[in-house]
mmCIF file of C-alpha atoms and ligand atoms in Angstrom:
data_model
loop_
_atom_site.group_PDB
_atom_site.id
_atom_site.type_symbol
_atom_site.label_atom_id
_atom_site.label_comp_id
_atom_site.label_asym_id
_atom_site.label_seq_id
_atom_site.Cartn_x
_atom_site.Cartn_y
_atom_site.Cartn_z
ATOM 1 C CA MET A 1 -9.757 6.893 27.290
ATOM 2 C CA LYS A 2 -9.844 10.009 29.535
ATOM 3 C CA GLY A 3 -7.416 12.590 28.509
ATOM 4 C CA ILE A 4 -6.659 11.238 25.056
ATOM 5 C CA ILE A 5 -7.087 14.440 23.091
ATOM 6 C CA GLU A 6 -4.808 16.239 25.641
ATOM 7 C CA ALA A 7 -2.340 13.585 25.501
ATOM 8 C CA ALA A 8 -2.204 13.910 21.691
ATOM 9 C CA LYS A 9 -1.927 17.614 21.835
ATOM 10 C CA ALA A 10 1.147 17.423 24.119
ATOM 11 C CA VAL A 11 2.861 15.401 21.589
ATOM 12 C CA GLU A 12 1.629 17.345 18.394
ATOM 13 C CA SER A 13 4.826 19.513 17.798
ATOM 14 C CA LYS A 14 6.957 16.411 17.924
ATOM 15 C CA ILE A 15 4.750 14.608 15.401
ATOM 16 C CA ILE A 16 5.166 17.423 12.957
ATOM 17 C CA GLU A 17 8.780 17.705 13.688
ATOM 18 C CA ASN A 18 9.137 13.924 12.987
ATOM 19 C CA ARG A 19 7.091 14.351 9.777
ATOM 20 C CA HIS A 20 9.135 17.164 8.360
ATOM 21 C CA ALA A 21 12.289 15.346 8.947
ATOM 22 C CA LEU A 22 10.995 12.336 7.251
ATOM 23 C CA HIS A 23 9.490 14.289 4.288
ATOM 24 C CA GLN A 24 12.915 15.677 3.290
ATOM 25 C CA ILE A 25 14.664 12.271 3.028
ATOM 26 C CA PRO A 26 12.220 10.146 1.069
ATOM 27 C CA GLU A 27 13.030 6.809 -0.168
ATOM 28 C CA ILE A 28 11.323 4.219 -2.199
ATOM 29 C CA GLY A 29 10.726 0.401 -2.177
ATOM 30 C CA PHE A 30 11.776 -2.056 0.668
ATOM 31 C CA ASP A 31 15.128 -0.550 1.309
ATOM 32 C CA LEU A 32 14.718 2.803 3.206
ATOM 33 C CA PRO A 33 18.048 2.865 5.288
ATOM 34 C CA ALA A 34 17.952 6.595 6.191
ATOM 35 C CA THR A 35 14.194 6.542 7.059
ATOM 36 C CA ALA A 36 14.394 3.310 9.213
ATOM 37 C CA ALA A 37 17.492 4.754 11.054
ATOM 38 C CA TYR A 38 15.579 7.929 11.730
ATOM 39 C CA ILE A 39 12.453 6.007 13.073
ATOM 40 C CA LYS A 40 14.602 3.738 15.180
ATOM 41 C CA GLU A 41 16.448 6.689 16.891
ATOM 42 C CA GLN A 42 13.042 8.140 17.659
ATOM 43 C CA LEU A 43 11.857 4.959 19.171
ATOM 44 C CA ARG A 44 14.987 4.764 21.322
ATOM 45 C CA GLU A 45 14.395 8.453 22.353
ATOM 46 C CA ILE A 46 10.967 7.396 23.573
ATOM 47 C CA GLY A 47 12.405 4.435 25.537
ATOM 48 C CA ILE A 48 11.259 1.654 23.071
ATOM 49 C CA GLU A 49 13.768 -0.700 21.653
ATOM 50 C CA PRO A 50 13.132 -1.252 18.062
ATOM 51 C CA LYS A 51 13.506 -4.679 16.170
ATOM 52 C CA ASP A 52 14.317 -5.275 12.447
ATOM 53 C CA CYS A 53 11.456 -7.284 10.710
ATOM 54 C CA GLY A 54 12.666 -7.874 7.188
ATOM 55 C CA GLY A 55 16.259 -8.399 6.317
ATOM 56 C CA PRO A 56 17.787 -9.628 2.993
ATOM 57 C CA VAL A 57 15.263 -9.877 0.269
ATOM 58 C CA ALA A 58 14.897 -13.454 -1.085
ATOM 59 C CA PRO A 59 16.624 -13.677 -4.409
ATOM 60 C CA GLU A 60 13.575 -14.554 -6.392
ATOM 61 C CA VAL A 61 11.597 -11.545 -4.878
ATOM 62 C CA ARG A 62 14.530 -9.200 -5.728
ATOM 63 C CA GLU A 63 14.871 -10.469 -9.356
ATOM 64 C CA LYS A 64 11.175 -10.365 -9.859
ATOM 65 C CA PHE A 65 11.097 -6.537 -8.827
ATOM 66 C CA ARG A 66 14.137 -5.833 -10.621
ATOM 67 C CA SER A 67 13.057 -7.379 -13.986
ATOM 68 C CA ALA A 68 10.074 -5.405 -13.800
ATOM 69 C CA GLY A 69 11.966 -2.220 -13.750
ATOM 70 C CA PHE A 70 12.091 -1.458 -10.033
ATOM 71 C CA PRO A 71 15.424 -0.524 -8.556
ATOM 72 C CA ASP A 72 17.356 -3.379 -7.066
ATOM 73 C CA MET A 73 16.379 -3.738 -3.600
ATOM 74 C CA ALA A 74 18.660 -5.945 -1.384
ATOM 75 C CA ASN A 75 16.986 -5.411 2.077
ATOM 76 C CA CYS A 76 13.701 -5.005 3.647
ATOM 77 C CA THR A 77 13.945 -2.359 6.344
ATOM 78 C CA GLY A 78 10.667 -3.318 8.334
ATOM 79 C CA ILE A 79 10.893 -2.399 11.940
ATOM 80 C CA THR A 80 8.510 -3.605 14.919
ATOM 81 C CA ALA A 81 8.558 -2.484 18.594
ATOM 82 C CA THR A 82 6.251 -3.240 21.370
ATOM 83 C CA ILE A 83 4.725 -1.323 24.305
ATOM 84 C CA GLY A 84 3.197 -3.188 27.271
ATOM 85 C CA GLN A 85 3.314 -7.039 27.828
ATOM 86 C CA GLY A 86 1.425 -10.316 27.426
ATOM 87 C CA GLU A 87 -1.634 -11.124 25.666
ATOM 88 C CA PRO A 88 -3.775 -10.015 23.773
ATOM 89 C CA CYS A 89 -1.804 -8.028 21.208
ATOM 90 C CA ILE A 90 -2.927 -5.279 18.726
ATOM 91 C CA LEU A 91 -0.891 -4.002 15.756
ATOM 92 C CA LEU A 92 -0.627 -0.356 14.577
ATOM 93 C CA ARG A 93 0.570 -0.107 10.984
ATOM 94 C CA GLY A 94 2.374 2.879 9.743
ATOM 95 C CA ASP A 95 4.120 2.829 6.261
ATOM 96 C CA MET A 96 7.184 4.823 5.492
ATOM 97 C CA ASP A 97 7.924 4.661 1.886
ATOM 98 C CA ALA A 98 7.779 7.438 -0.809
ATOM 99 C CA LEU A 99 7.145 7.493 -4.574
ATOM 100 C CA PRO A 100 9.573 7.835 -7.563
ATOM 101 C CA MET A 101 8.534 11.528 -8.500
ATOM 102 C CA LYS A 102 9.915 15.049 -7.947
ATOM 103 C CA GLU A 103 8.057 17.114 -5.508
ATOM 104 C CA THR A 104 6.769 20.466 -6.621
ATOM 105 C CA SER A 105 4.721 21.511 -3.491
ATOM 106 C CA GLY A 106 6.914 24.520 -2.787
ATOM 107 C CA LEU A 107 6.819 23.636 0.945
ATOM 108 C CA THR A 108 9.842 24.918 3.116
ATOM 109 C CA PHE A 109 10.441 21.263 4.180
ATOM 110 C CA ALA A 110 10.034 19.813 0.699
ATOM 111 C CA SER A 111 12.009 16.596 -0.473
ATOM 112 C CA GLN A 112 15.627 17.152 -0.937
ATOM 113 C CA ASN A 113 16.026 14.293 -3.554
ATOM 114 C CA ASN A 114 14.167 12.930 -6.627
ATOM 115 C CA PHE A 115 11.651 11.188 -4.623
ATOM 116 C CA ALA A 116 8.595 12.493 -2.757
ATOM 117 C CA HIS A 117 6.238 11.737 -0.028
ATOM 118 C CA THR A 118 3.260 12.373 -2.042
ATOM 119 C CA CYS A 119 1.199 9.341 -0.451
ATOM 120 C CA GLY A 120 1.769 10.882 2.967
ATOM 121 C CA HIS A 121 3.446 7.937 4.415
ATOM 122 C CA ASP A 122 5.802 10.227 6.142
ATOM 123 C CA SER A 123 2.749 11.416 8.252
ATOM 124 C CA HIS A 124 1.770 7.829 8.821
ATOM 125 C CA ALA A 125 5.063 6.964 10.377
ATOM 126 C CA ALA A 126 5.081 10.279 12.433
ATOM 127 C CA MET A 127 1.385 9.641 13.700
ATOM 128 C CA LEU A 128 2.514 6.244 14.805
ATOM 129 C CA LEU A 129 5.634 7.459 16.680
ATOM 130 C CA GLY A 130 3.123 10.101 18.282
ATOM 131 C CA ALA A 131 0.939 7.226 19.168
ATOM 132 C CA ALA A 132 4.015 5.436 20.598
ATOM 133 C CA ARG A 133 4.861 8.456 22.920
ATOM 134 C CA ILE A 134 1.295 8.531 24.322
ATOM 135 C CA LEU A 135 1.251 4.754 24.841
ATOM 136 C CA LYS A 136 4.721 4.533 26.507
ATOM 137 C CA ALA A 137 3.623 7.281 28.909
ATOM 138 C CA MET A 138 0.830 4.944 30.117
ATOM 139 C CA GLU A 139 2.424 1.586 29.602
ATOM 140 C CA SER A 140 1.778 0.339 32.975
ATOM 141 C CA GLU A 141 -2.142 0.728 32.451
ATOM 142 C CA LEU A 142 -2.071 -1.200 29.106
ATOM 143 C CA LYS A 143 -3.745 -4.654 29.322
ATOM 144 C CA GLY A 144 -1.626 -6.437 26.781
ATOM 145 C CA THR A 145 0.805 -5.720 24.102
ATOM 146 C CA VAL A 146 0.724 -3.048 21.430
ATOM 147 C CA LYS A 147 2.945 -3.815 18.477
ATOM 148 C CA LEU A 148 4.067 -1.091 16.225
ATOM 149 C CA MET A 149 4.717 -1.933 12.556
ATOM 150 C CA PHE A 150 6.782 0.556 10.502
ATOM 151 C CA GLN A 151 6.567 -0.842 7.032
ATOM 152 C CA PRO A 152 8.428 -0.183 3.763
ATOM 153 C CA GLY A 153 7.498 -1.037 0.289
ATOM 154 C CA GLU A 154 3.665 -0.285 0.602
ATOM 155 C CA GLU A 155 3.647 1.305 -2.895
ATOM 156 C CA LEU A 156 4.981 -2.020 -4.298
ATOM 157 C CA GLY A 157 1.970 -3.819 -2.718
ATOM 158 C CA TYR A 158 4.386 -6.325 -1.090
ATOM 159 C CA GLY A 159 6.282 -4.799 1.991
ATOM 160 C CA SER A 160 3.731 -5.930 4.405
ATOM 161 C CA LYS A 161 4.073 -9.617 2.998
ATOM 162 C CA LEU A 162 7.785 -9.514 3.527
ATOM 163 C CA MET A 163 7.333 -8.354 7.084
ATOM 164 C CA ILE A 164 4.794 -11.100 7.507
ATOM 165 C CA GLU A 165 7.337 -13.575 6.157
ATOM 166 C CA ALA A 166 9.805 -12.251 8.519
ATOM 167 C CA GLY A 167 7.628 -13.056 11.532
ATOM 168 C CA LEU A 168 5.494 -9.835 12.015
ATOM 169 C CA MET A 169 2.496 -11.498 13.364
ATOM 170 C CA GLU A 170 4.376 -13.886 15.832
ATOM 171 C CA SER A 171 6.074 -13.238 19.094
ATOM 172 C CA PRO A 172 3.812 -11.784 20.364
ATOM 173 C CA LYS A 173 1.140 -13.154 18.258
ATOM 174 C CA VAL A 174 -1.014 -10.379 16.743
ATOM 175 C CA ASP A 175 -4.836 -10.699 17.369
ATOM 176 C CA ALA A 176 -6.140 -7.540 15.557
ATOM 177 C CA ALA A 177 -4.722 -4.611 13.491
ATOM 178 C CA ILE A 178 -5.390 -0.987 12.542
ATOM 179 C CA ALA A 179 -3.854 1.167 9.865
ATOM 180 C CA ILE A 180 -4.725 4.724 9.084
ATOM 181 C CA HIS A 181 -4.269 6.507 5.661
ATOM 182 C CA VAL A 182 -4.492 10.282 5.174
ATOM 183 C CA MET A 183 -6.350 11.766 2.311
ATOM 184 C CA SER A 184 -5.506 15.211 1.014
ATOM 185 C CA ASP A 185 -8.844 15.449 -0.757
ATOM 186 C CA ILE A 186 -11.180 14.633 2.239
ATOM 187 C CA GLU A 187 -12.046 17.410 4.531
ATOM 188 C CA ALA A 188 -9.555 17.880 7.171
ATOM 189 C CA GLY A 189 -10.429 15.957 10.438
ATOM 190 C CA GLN A 190 -13.063 13.691 8.948
ATOM 191 C CA VAL A 191 -12.601 10.158 9.450
ATOM 192 C CA GLN A 192 -14.081 7.564 6.900
ATOM 193 C CA TYR A 193 -14.434 3.855 7.191
ATOM 194 C CA ILE A 194 -16.194 1.089 5.392
ATOM 195 C CA LYS A 195 -17.288 -2.344 6.812
ATOM 196 C CA GLY A 196 -16.077 -5.102 4.469
ATOM 197 C CA ILE A 197 -14.042 -4.704 1.340
ATOM 198 C CA THR A 198 -12.333 -1.302 1.749
ATOM 199 C CA SER A 199 -9.974 -1.158 -1.212
ATOM 200 C CA ALA A 200 -9.601 -2.775 -4.599
ATOM 201 C CA ALA A 201 -7.556 -5.753 -5.318
ATOM 202 C CA MET A 202 -4.727 -4.916 -7.804
ATOM 203 C CA ASP A 203 -3.433 -7.664 -10.144
ATOM 204 C CA THR A 204 -0.551 -6.636 -12.564
ATOM 205 C CA TYR A 205 0.811 -8.659 -15.531
ATOM 206 C CA MET A 206 4.229 -7.389 -16.777
ATOM 207 C CA LEU A 207 4.541 -9.204 -20.098
ATOM 208 C CA LYS A 208 7.348 -9.389 -22.554
ATOM 209 C CA ILE A 209 6.320 -10.634 -25.840
ATOM 210 C CA LYS A 210 9.215 -12.269 -27.921
ATOM 211 C CA GLY A 211 8.837 -12.376 -31.819
ATOM 212 C CA LYS A 212 11.408 -12.462 -34.444
ATOM 213 C CA GLY A 213 12.628 -9.073 -35.755
ATOM 214 C CA GLY A 214 13.200 -8.350 -39.536
ATOM 215 C CA HIS A 215 12.711 -5.973 -42.474
ATOM 216 C CA SER A 216 9.324 -4.641 -42.773
ATOM 217 C CA SER A 217 9.151 -5.557 -46.420
ATOM 218 C CA MET A 218 9.371 -9.285 -45.471
ATOM 219 C CA PRO A 219 6.763 -9.980 -42.715
ATOM 220 C CA HIS A 220 6.502 -13.503 -43.689
ATOM 221 C CA LYS A 221 9.944 -14.067 -42.507
ATOM 222 C CA ALA A 222 9.567 -12.430 -39.069
ATOM 223 C CA VAL A 223 7.266 -12.870 -36.215
ATOM 224 C CA ASP A 224 5.821 -9.512 -35.279
ATOM 225 C CA PRO A 225 5.455 -8.848 -31.604
ATOM 226 C CA ASN A 226 3.740 -5.494 -32.249
ATOM 227 C CA MET A 227 0.910 -7.212 -33.885
ATOM 228 C CA ILE A 228 0.608 -9.814 -31.254
ATOM 229 C CA MET A 229 0.641 -6.975 -28.490
ATOM 230 C CA THR A 230 -2.061 -5.123 -30.232
ATOM 231 C CA GLN A 231 -4.224 -8.148 -30.702
ATOM 232 C CA LEU A 232 -3.855 -9.220 -27.040
ATOM 233 C CA TYR A 233 -4.289 -5.653 -25.893
ATOM 234 C CA THR A 234 -7.709 -5.463 -27.617
ATOM 235 C CA ALA A 235 -8.846 -9.014 -26.550
ATOM 236 C CA LEU A 236 -7.952 -8.260 -22.866
ATOM 237 C CA ASN A 237 -9.776 -4.880 -22.910
ATOM 238 C CA LEU A 238 -13.083 -6.746 -24.031
ATOM 239 C CA LEU A 239 -12.576 -9.246 -21.192
ATOM 240 C CA PRO A 240 -14.301 -7.442 -18.447
ATOM 241 C CA GLY A 241 -17.151 -6.227 -20.603
ATOM 242 C CA ARG A 242 -17.862 -9.703 -21.918
ATOM 243 C CA GLU A 243 -17.165 -12.117 -19.099
ATOM 244 C CA ILE A 244 -17.815 -10.199 -15.864
ATOM 245 C CA ASP A 245 -21.342 -9.423 -14.438
ATOM 246 C CA PRO A 246 -22.001 -5.832 -15.461
ATOM 247 C CA GLN A 247 -23.022 -5.136 -11.654
ATOM 248 C CA GLU A 248 -19.419 -5.958 -10.606
ATOM 249 C CA THR A 249 -16.569 -3.555 -11.200
ATOM 250 C CA VAL A 250 -13.402 -4.606 -12.910
ATOM 251 C CA ILE A 251 -11.043 -2.117 -14.225
ATOM 252 C CA LEU A 252 -8.442 -3.166 -16.702
ATOM 253 C CA THR A 253 -5.870 -0.879 -18.111
ATOM 254 C CA ALA A 254 -2.847 -1.745 -20.171
ATOM 255 C CA GLY A 255 -0.573 1.168 -18.910
ATOM 256 C CA LYS A 256 2.231 0.264 -20.994
ATOM 257 C CA ALA A 257 2.064 -0.991 -24.445
ATOM 258 C CA ALA A 258 5.435 -0.417 -26.280
ATOM 259 C CA GLY A 259 7.605 -1.879 -29.083
ATOM 260 C CA GLY A 260 9.774 -0.964 -31.936
ATOM 261 C CA SER A 261 11.903 1.831 -32.951
ATOM 262 C CA ALA A 262 11.306 2.786 -36.509
ATOM 263 C CA PRO A 263 8.509 2.149 -39.408
ATOM 264 C CA ASN A 264 10.711 -0.193 -41.532
ATOM 265 C CA ILE A 265 11.787 -2.514 -38.555
ATOM 266 C CA ILE A 266 9.820 -5.352 -37.187
ATOM 267 C CA PRO A 267 11.150 -5.640 -33.759
ATOM 268 C CA ASP A 268 12.317 -8.640 -31.713
ATOM 269 C CA THR A 269 10.154 -7.846 -28.733
ATOM 270 C CA ALA A 270 7.238 -5.818 -27.328
ATOM 271 C CA GLU A 271 6.027 -5.195 -23.788
ATOM 272 C CA LEU A 272 2.474 -5.106 -22.380
ATOM 273 C CA GLN A 273 1.757 -4.126 -18.722
ATOM 274 C CA VAL A 274 -1.658 -4.658 -17.700
ATOM 275 C CA GLY A 275 -3.251 -3.548 -14.211
ATOM 276 C CA ILE A 276 -6.599 -5.115 -13.092
ATOM 277 C CA ARG A 277 -8.567 -3.790 -10.218
ATOM 278 C CA SER A 278 -11.369 -5.595 -8.737
ATOM 279 C CA TYR A 279 -13.655 -5.797 -5.719
ATOM 280 C CA ASN A 280 -15.668 -8.974 -5.739
ATOM 281 C CA LYS A 281 -13.847 -12.185 -4.969
ATOM 282 C CA GLU A 282 -15.596 -14.281 -7.638
ATOM 283 C CA ALA A 283 -14.988 -11.680 -10.472
ATOM 284 C CA ARG A 284 -11.226 -11.368 -9.358
ATOM 285 C CA ALA A 285 -10.996 -15.218 -9.517
ATOM 286 C CA HIS A 286 -12.370 -15.317 -13.018
ATOM 287 C CA ILE A 287 -10.164 -12.573 -14.233
ATOM 288 C CA LEU A 288 -7.109 -14.336 -12.567
ATOM 289 C CA GLN A 289 -7.950 -17.500 -14.571
ATOM 290 C CA ARG A 290 -8.775 -15.888 -17.883
ATOM 291 C CA VAL A 291 -5.999 -13.369 -18.394
ATOM 292 C CA PRO A 292 -3.130 -15.829 -18.289
ATOM 293 C CA GLU A 293 -5.226 -17.870 -20.578
ATOM 294 C CA MET A 294 -5.617 -15.297 -23.104
ATOM 295 C CA ILE A 295 -1.943 -14.222 -22.924
ATOM 296 C CA ASP A 296 -1.024 -17.729 -23.665
ATOM 297 C CA HIS A 297 -3.248 -18.376 -26.397
ATOM 298 C CA TYR A 298 -2.802 -15.136 -28.437
ATOM 299 C CA VAL A 299 0.767 -15.174 -28.186
ATOM 300 C CA LYS A 300 1.139 -18.834 -29.247
ATOM 301 C CA ALA A 301 -1.372 -18.479 -31.981
ATOM 302 C CA TRP A 302 0.893 -15.971 -33.627
ATOM 303 C CA ARG A 303 3.998 -18.037 -32.940
ATOM 304 C CA GLY A 304 5.481 -15.671 -30.335
ATOM 305 C CA GLU A 305 6.875 -16.488 -26.928
ATOM 306 C CA TYR A 306 6.605 -14.695 -23.828
ATOM 307 C CA ASP A 307 7.984 -13.986 -20.276
ATOM 308 C CA MET A 308 5.518 -12.911 -17.507
ATOM 309 C CA VAL A 309 5.955 -11.492 -14.072
ATOM 310 C CA LYS A 310 2.863 -11.063 -11.906
ATOM 311 C CA PHE A 311 2.234 -9.068 -8.779
ATOM 312 C CA SER A 312 -0.999 -9.422 -6.613
ATOM 313 C CA THR A 313 -2.378 -7.325 -3.851
ATOM 314 C CA PRO A 314 -5.754 -8.704 -2.342
ATOM 315 C CA SER A 315 -8.482 -6.272 -1.200
ATOM 316 C CA THR A 316 -8.164 -4.734 2.342
ATOM 317 C CA TYR A 317 -11.048 -6.078 4.267
ATOM 318 C CA ASN A 318 -12.531 -4.243 7.365
ATOM 319 C CA ASP A 319 -13.775 -6.656 9.965
ATOM 320 C CA ALA A 320 -17.394 -5.692 10.854
ATOM 321 C CA GLU A 321 -17.113 -6.743 14.413
ATOM 322 C CA LEU A 322 -13.801 -5.005 15.118
ATOM 323 C CA CYS A 323 -15.114 -1.984 13.455
ATOM 324 C CA ASN A 324 -18.164 -2.024 15.726
ATOM 325 C CA THR A 325 -15.979 -2.365 18.778
ATOM 326 C CA LEU A 326 -13.523 0.453 17.817
ATOM 327 C CA LEU A 327 -15.812 3.018 16.312
ATOM 328 C CA PRO A 328 -16.565 4.493 19.574
ATOM 329 C CA PHE A 329 -12.931 5.011 20.449
ATOM 330 C CA VAL A 330 -12.415 6.426 17.057
ATOM 331 C CA ARG A 331 -15.241 8.945 17.680
ATOM 332 C CA GLU A 332 -13.742 9.656 21.292
ATOM 333 C CA ALA A 333 -10.451 10.758 19.491
ATOM 334 C CA ALA A 334 -11.625 12.372 16.474
ATOM 335 C CA GLY A 335 -15.014 13.837 17.507
ATOM 336 C CA ALA A 336 -18.269 12.015 17.259
ATOM 337 C CA ASP A 337 -19.498 14.121 14.199
ATOM 338 C CA LYS A 338 -16.308 13.552 12.255
ATOM 339 C CA VAL A 339 -16.605 9.854 11.876
ATOM 340 C CA VAL A 340 -18.615 8.741 8.727
ATOM 341 C CA GLU A 341 -19.071 5.648 6.703
ATOM 342 C CA ALA A 342 -17.628 6.163 3.187
ATOM 343 C CA ALA A 343 -20.056 5.820 0.179
ATOM 344 C CA LYS A 344 -17.793 3.288 -1.585
ATOM 345 C CA PRO A 345 -14.460 1.327 -1.346
ATOM 346 C CA LEU A 346 -11.167 2.953 -2.434
ATOM 347 C CA PRO A 347 -10.399 2.421 -6.058
ATOM 348 C CA GLY A 348 -6.590 2.343 -5.100
ATOM 349 C CA SER A 349 -5.175 -0.844 -3.417
ATOM 350 C CA GLU A 350 -3.341 -0.941 -0.051
ATOM 351 C CA ASP A 351 -0.969 -3.774 1.157
ATOM 352 C CA PHE A 352 -2.384 -3.574 4.578
ATOM 353 C CA SER A 353 -4.549 -6.237 2.838
ATOM 354 C CA HIS A 354 -1.948 -8.841 3.701
ATOM 355 C CA VAL A 355 -2.344 -8.139 7.365
ATOM 356 C CA SER A 356 -6.164 -7.954 7.157
ATOM 357 C CA ASP A 357 -6.275 -11.404 5.477
ATOM 358 C CA LEU A 358 -4.765 -12.937 8.487
ATOM 359 C CA VAL A 359 -6.426 -11.147 11.623
ATOM 360 C CA PRO A 360 -9.403 -8.923 11.991
ATOM 361 C CA GLY A 361 -8.232 -5.448 10.673
ATOM 362 C CA LEU A 362 -9.582 -1.938 10.535
ATOM 363 C CA PHE A 363 -8.300 0.541 7.861
ATOM 364 C CA LEU A 364 -9.344 4.197 8.313
ATOM 365 C CA MET A 365 -9.072 7.034 6.072
ATOM 366 C CA LEU A 366 -8.197 10.399 7.752
ATOM 367 C CA GLY A 367 -9.229 13.662 5.917
ATOM 368 C CA ALA A 368 -6.081 15.999 5.694
ATOM 369 C CA GLY A 369 -7.207 18.630 2.996
ATOM 370 C CA LYS A 370 -10.402 19.427 1.238
ATOM 371 C CA PRO A 371 -12.481 18.150 -1.724
ATOM 372 C CA GLY A 372 -10.751 19.328 -4.960
ATOM 373 C CA ALA A 373 -7.339 19.791 -3.328
ATOM 374 C CA TYR A 374 -4.365 18.241 -5.131
ATOM 375 C CA PRO A 375 -4.818 14.365 -4.819
ATOM 376 C CA MET A 376 -2.512 11.757 -3.253
ATOM 377 C CA HIS A 377 0.277 10.821 -5.751
ATOM 378 C CA ASN A 378 0.215 14.326 -7.159
ATOM 379 C CA PRO A 379 3.486 16.152 -7.180
ATOM 380 C CA ASN A 380 1.805 19.243 -5.524
ATOM 381 C CA MET A 381 -0.069 17.309 -2.920
ATOM 382 C CA VAL A 382 0.054 18.977 0.579
ATOM 383 C CA LEU A 383 -1.472 17.767 3.965
ATOM 384 C CA ASP A 384 -3.158 19.920 6.721
ATOM 385 C CA GLU A 385 -0.896 19.189 9.604
ATOM 386 C CA SER A 386 -3.488 19.979 12.232
ATOM 387 C CA VAL A 387 -4.956 16.322 11.818
ATOM 388 C CA PHE A 388 -1.905 14.516 12.712
ATOM 389 C CA ALA A 389 -2.608 14.851 16.469
ATOM 390 C CA THR A 390 -6.002 13.391 15.653
ATOM 391 C CA GLY A 391 -4.298 10.330 13.907
ATOM 392 C CA SER A 392 -2.023 9.732 16.718
ATOM 393 C CA ALA A 393 -4.970 9.924 19.360
ATOM 394 C CA ILE A 394 -7.104 7.527 17.212
ATOM 395 C CA TYR A 395 -4.094 4.880 17.214
ATOM 396 C CA ALA A 396 -3.384 5.102 20.824
ATOM 397 C CA ASN A 397 -7.054 5.296 21.961
ATOM 398 C CA CYS A 398 -8.317 2.350 19.934
ATOM 399 C CA ALA A 399 -5.065 0.144 20.911
ATOM 400 C CA ALA A 400 -5.512 0.977 24.719
ATOM 401 C CA GLU A 401 -9.302 0.508 24.844
ATOM 402 C CA TRP A 402 -9.216 -2.685 22.464
ATOM 403 C CA LEU A 403 -6.715 -4.323 24.868
ATOM 404 C CA ALA A 404 -8.964 -3.265 27.849
ATOM 405 C CA ALA A 405 -11.869 -4.716 26.147
ATOM 406 C CA ASN A 406 -10.127 -8.087 25.453
ATOM 407 C CA ALA A 407 -7.867 -8.327 28.440
ATOM 408 C CA LYS A 408 -7.176 -11.915 29.213
HETATM 409 ZN ZN1 ZN B 1 0.218 5.561 -2.517
HETATM 410 ZN ZN1 ZN B 2 -0.405 5.327 0.598
#
């Protein structure tokens, strides 16, 4: 699109201003009242009417997250807005939630509370607002609809799912989708993509093992949940190495294994929380069958009981055809020499996967730092703000050009 870089440069100071404002008021989870209010105000300033896409969180979902130790979240504050009209429709995703950690970056616009935008979602929301400014200015030329998706709860792997349940993909019906994620440890300005599986699937089991507490001198009168937990811990750790094709990657980590309070007390309960990352669909299906089986058998073999809560985020999938269609427009916005195919998928997970499960999707990584810099999710993480205009240019250029190429 002619003039895309100039158009992005013209809104650059506004993107950075928006990012600084969001960076200082980080909120976590599904319920981001201050963040959502700021974004809606900005959309109205651009002349775009925002729409809520979320609402009250279903009681069972709310309880599931609460019981797993997350704060109680009554609302999902997802927002959508459209520019242009009619078919086809392309969705642009920007997430907006932060992380539960104290920022120690020393930035002048650092977080003013105990949460921090150390995954850069403040910049994603700001880049999407930048794209909205560019696209609104050329609305009459758009050959269809651009739907903006401002998403909470990405870090929970579930925010996009709640928005989908609230009608994200309908009225107008979404035909394709794009998301961009900044990366502090990729060279500033470089854009990386992968065709096919782009991020790991993540499956989490939060397990509470219930035994029967007692005196350590009388184990025969108790059911020791710590013993059950350690047996199960070992068995689960052996599973990838013994039952998965060694050429496939499955990473199983029991990040929490805890129980008890003193050497002479057998406790009532113990906790085991296991996160499993995988890429291959068959390997994942095998693990999803075997982990619950092992939990059930091990706990019952030693006369225990358990409560289990499970969370799942599938792999993000980049559609090869959409990728081929959009790459020239990504290059036009970012510079032809800046766009490279990544060597391997992201080890992390990304809940854009719920969207890319439904329509062809493209997930891009935008370098905003340099190799060796503090990584994402680190309290010292900082971003090179000179790349944000590029992010907005990519969103806007891909959306406008894709609509033109797919005009009905
Ligand atoms: Zn993150
Ligand atoms: Zn993120």
